[in-house]
Amino acid sequence: MFQTQYPSRLIHDKIYELLKQGKRMDRRRPLEFRKVNISVNLIEKASASALVSMGGTKILVGIKVDVGTPYPDNPNQATLTVSAELLPLAYKTFEPGPPDENAIELARVVDRCIRESKAIELENEVLCYIPGQRVASIYLDVYVLDYDGNYFDPAVLASVAALATAKIPRYEVQNGVVKKAGDDQVSIPMRKFPVSVTMGVLNDKFLVDPTAFEESALDTSIVVGWGDEDEVAAIQKNRPGTIPIQALEELLEISRKCSIELRSQLLESLKTYAASAE
Amino acid sequence: MRGAEMNELRLFREDGLRIDGRRVDELRPVKMEVGVLDKSDGSAYIEMGKTKIFAAVFGPKEAHPRHLSQPHRAILNCRYHMATFSVEERKHPGMTRREIELSKVIKESLESLVFLNEYPRSAIDVYIEVVQADAGTRTAGLTAASLALADAGIQMNDLCCGVAVGKVGGRIVLDPSEEEDKHGEADMPIAIAPRQNSIVLLQLNGRMTREEMRLGIEMARKGIEVLYSVQIAALTKRVRSSHQGGSGRY
């Protein structure tokens, strides 16, 4: 995806040499994330929105909520639909057109982190108007605006930030018909705040949150989504290459530690926003 | 959404065995055959329980369109597809988002096995057709695809075998059936290159603790040892029969 003027073998060896000294090209430590900035509610016409930048990667998430029918296998739950686009304005090799395999993977990994961690109380009565018939349909759309590697982690952050700050219409049922209850608004009830951690593997060394330059030279990479401090909700090895089985334990531990830090940054931003909104 | 512990009664028998009579660490009956389709350069068929999959390989051949070809290596294309009749309700014949995602992760798994640098400017096409799906299709498909690549005579550093591990009714089980997967809390497909003891595919859907993952990976490793021996037997059989001019049967 990323294009450089150097052979990736050279980049690989250079990054590896630095990692052995505990360094990286952008002066980060191997297990350090880039600076994260989370701002929410910048799209007034959306039920929720969040713009997250992680270093040079920028992700915009917008949420729209509708009244729809539930899935037959979960008749008493609201539905969640996640889509993602790698916009052509984000990077020179991103092309217009229907989502490619990378965009679909991004959407499905974000979906998995949220759904499998049971982050949203989809069965909550605020989202289920007539059980089995009419429920909230939550559409969450991820747009990659600027790409400098690792779009998974900021996309999950932005998605959860948007969900947690969403204001959706309150609906009530009158004579079997679902109607908006005036201008009343409610929040989407949240149970968990999942975050994901993307890790790169170079020989026997690991790094988190790779830049596009680093991604171009990784042996492989893996995304781990944590629902909370104890439970993994999603994993995706998302690049060719192999991971020695013995390395898996360490990767999980790295991702667990980083996820705790990322989540506290997320919750801090949400708290600041809640205070400013009052 | 994944079920809760209340399903345990239905998914485990009173004697502690699973509903289909397996132990928690037992694979479903598995069958593999290599060289089953005549016109492809390599092919394989796999059955794991009711899951039935064909895989075929074409190439190495000239890459099309030309601008996709790489001067220093082959490109590997992979299509994982499910037949319309492979599932309970007829599936739309086109590629779903799920199929596109699985094609990507399977392609990336195979790329780590093939010596792509041996085939500059060429393309290797891998087709996986799930004709009956009963859970574990991505891992079984990948297992068959690696056999088909070997059958095509493509240089590889290893085969690979995959199996899923599930969490069902709070218990970790090997190679869940569709029934178990549907009511389970988590599904973790994993594929390993057995000689290198390296992971080539790893995904997780659902919630697991670290301890459960550790247990699951250990279970998967044991299952994969069995699958690998079946793979070797199937390849050996193919090599022997091709000396006698044998060909595909399906």
PDB file of C-alpha atoms in Angstrom, chain A residues 73-74 77 82-83 101-102 104-105 107-108 112 115-118 122 192 222 226 230-246 248-249 252-253 256, chain B residues 1-2 96-98 100-101 103-105 107-109 111-112 138 167 185 188 190 192-193 196-210 212-214 217 221:
ATOM      1  CA  ASP A  73     -31.849 -14.374  14.971  1.00  0.00           C
ATOM      2  CA  ASN A  74     -31.786 -11.464  17.448  1.00  0.00           C
ATOM      3  CA  GLN A  77     -31.798  -6.250  19.705  1.00  0.00           C
ATOM      4  CA  VAL A  82     -20.316  -0.770  10.224  1.00  0.00           C
ATOM      5  CA  SER A  83     -18.811   0.311   6.935  1.00  0.00           C
ATOM      6  CA  GLU A 101     -10.577  -5.835   0.682  1.00  0.00           C
ATOM      7  CA  ASN A 102      -8.645  -3.497   2.978  1.00  0.00           C
ATOM      8  CA  ILE A 104     -13.881  -4.257   4.176  1.00  0.00           C
ATOM      9  CA  GLU A 105     -11.374  -5.725   6.593  1.00  0.00           C
ATOM     10  CA  ALA A 107     -14.984  -2.258   8.788  1.00  0.00           C
ATOM     11  CA  ARG A 108     -15.260  -5.857   9.903  1.00  0.00           C
ATOM     12  CA  ARG A 112     -15.958  -7.184  15.726  1.00  0.00           C
ATOM     13  CA  ARG A 115     -20.004  -6.303  18.732  1.00  0.00           C
ATOM     14  CA  GLU A 116     -18.041  -9.102  20.353  1.00  0.00           C
ATOM     15  CA  SER A 117     -17.118  -7.049  23.408  1.00  0.00           C
ATOM     16  CA  LYS A 118     -20.845  -6.317  23.766  1.00  0.00           C
ATOM     17  CA  LEU A 122     -28.308  -3.436  21.919  1.00  0.00           C
ATOM     18  CA  LYS A 192     -17.825  -1.357  27.535  1.00  0.00           C
ATOM     19  CA  ILE A 222      -1.658  -8.274  14.267  1.00  0.00           C
ATOM     20  CA  TRP A 226      -9.720  -5.639  24.148  1.00  0.00           C
ATOM     21  CA  ASP A 230      -9.250  -8.913  31.058  1.00  0.00           C
ATOM     22  CA  GLU A 231     -11.038  -9.956  27.922  1.00  0.00           C
ATOM     23  CA  VAL A 232      -9.905 -10.089  24.325  1.00  0.00           C
ATOM     24  CA  ALA A 233     -12.833  -9.510  21.976  1.00  0.00           C
ATOM     25  CA  ALA A 234     -11.208  -9.598  18.540  1.00  0.00           C
ATOM     26  CA  ILE A 235      -7.984 -10.582  16.849  1.00  0.00           C
ATOM     27  CA  GLN A 236      -6.930 -10.166  13.263  1.00  0.00           C
ATOM     28  CA  LYS A 237      -3.586 -11.056  11.792  1.00  0.00           C
ATOM     29  CA  ASN A 238      -3.798  -8.639   8.899  1.00  0.00           C
ATOM     30  CA  ARG A 239      -0.645  -9.011   6.822  1.00  0.00           C
ATOM     31  CA  PRO A 240       1.289 -11.846   5.160  1.00  0.00           C
ATOM     32  CA  GLY A 241       4.068 -13.417   7.193  1.00  0.00           C
ATOM     33  CA  THR A 242       4.252 -15.632  10.223  1.00  0.00           C
ATOM     34  CA  ILE A 243       4.213 -15.202  13.981  1.00  0.00           C
ATOM     35  CA  PRO A 244       6.184 -17.763  16.004  1.00  0.00           C
ATOM     36  CA  ILE A 245       3.757 -19.403  18.419  1.00  0.00           C
ATOM     37  CA  GLN A 246       5.980 -18.545  21.379  1.00  0.00           C
ATOM     38  CA  LEU A 248       1.896 -14.772  20.906  1.00  0.00           C
ATOM     39  CA  GLU A 249       1.915 -14.535  24.698  1.00  0.00           C
ATOM     40  CA  LEU A 252      -1.067 -10.310  23.982  1.00  0.00           C
ATOM     41  CA  GLU A 253       0.607  -8.826  27.044  1.00  0.00           C
ATOM     42  CA  ARG A 256      -3.197  -5.537  27.037  1.00  0.00           C
TER      43      ARG A 256
ATOM     44  CA  MET B   1     -25.410 -12.720  18.937  1.00  0.00           C
ATOM     45  CA  ARG B   2     -23.574 -15.401  20.774  1.00  0.00           C
ATOM     46  CA  THR B  96     -20.196 -11.062   0.434  1.00  0.00           C
ATOM     47  CA  ARG B  97     -18.097  -8.801   2.640  1.00  0.00           C
ATOM     48  CA  ARG B  98     -17.292 -11.806   4.777  1.00  0.00           C
ATOM     49  CA  ILE B 100     -13.868 -10.789   0.673  1.00  0.00           C
ATOM     50  CA  GLU B 101     -12.319 -10.516   4.135  1.00  0.00           C
ATOM     51  CA  SER B 103     -10.149 -14.265   0.848  1.00  0.00           C
ATOM     52  CA  LYS B 104      -7.727 -11.611   2.070  1.00  0.00           C
ATOM     53  CA  VAL B 105      -6.611 -13.399   5.231  1.00  0.00           C
ATOM     54  CA  LYS B 107      -4.292 -15.091   0.631  1.00  0.00           C
ATOM     55  CA  GLU B 108      -1.940 -13.561   3.185  1.00  0.00           C
ATOM     56  CA  SER B 109      -1.537 -16.924   4.887  1.00  0.00           C
ATOM     57  CA  GLU B 111       1.779 -15.812   0.695  1.00  0.00           C
ATOM     58  CA  SER B 112       3.839 -16.653   3.751  1.00  0.00           C
ATOM     59  CA  ARG B 138     -11.788 -20.737   6.377  1.00  0.00           C
ATOM     60  CA  LYS B 167     -15.727 -21.250  23.569  1.00  0.00           C
ATOM     61  CA  GLU B 185     -19.312 -17.250  22.995  1.00  0.00           C
ATOM     62  CA  MET B 188     -10.833 -18.482  17.131  1.00  0.00           C
ATOM     63  CA  ILE B 190      -5.912 -20.498  13.764  1.00  0.00           C
ATOM     64  CA  ILE B 192      -0.036 -22.997  11.617  1.00  0.00           C
ATOM     65  CA  ALA B 193       2.861 -23.866   9.354  1.00  0.00           C
ATOM     66  CA  GLN B 196       8.140 -23.846  11.395  1.00  0.00           C
ATOM     67  CA  ASN B 197       5.700 -23.894  14.278  1.00  0.00           C
ATOM     68  CA  SER B 198       4.537 -20.450  13.195  1.00  0.00           C
ATOM     69  CA  ILE B 199       1.121 -18.892  13.009  1.00  0.00           C
ATOM     70  CA  VAL B 200       0.018 -17.962   9.495  1.00  0.00           C
ATOM     71  CA  LEU B 201      -3.605 -17.126  10.265  1.00  0.00           C
ATOM     72  CA  LEU B 202      -5.160 -15.953  13.490  1.00  0.00           C
ATOM     73  CA  GLN B 203      -8.516 -14.386  14.118  1.00  0.00           C
ATOM     74  CA  LEU B 204     -10.817 -14.149  17.088  1.00  0.00           C
ATOM     75  CA  ASN B 205     -14.512 -13.421  17.186  1.00  0.00           C
ATOM     76  CA  GLY B 206     -15.862 -13.173  20.689  1.00  0.00           C
ATOM     77  CA  ARG B 207     -14.621 -12.891  24.196  1.00  0.00           C
ATOM     78  CA  MET B 208     -11.857 -14.979  25.694  1.00  0.00           C
ATOM     79  CA  THR B 209      -9.538 -14.491  28.632  1.00  0.00           C
ATOM     80  CA  ARG B 210      -5.792 -14.941  28.286  1.00  0.00           C
ATOM     81  CA  GLU B 212      -8.679 -19.516  27.674  1.00  0.00           C
ATOM     82  CA  MET B 213      -6.649 -18.429  24.675  1.00  0.00           C
ATOM     83  CA  ARG B 214      -3.610 -20.255  25.973  1.00  0.00           C
ATOM     84  CA  ILE B 217      -3.951 -22.550  21.200  1.00  0.00           C
ATOM     85  CA  ARG B 221      -1.664 -27.323  18.117  1.00  0.00           C
TER      86      ARG B 221
END
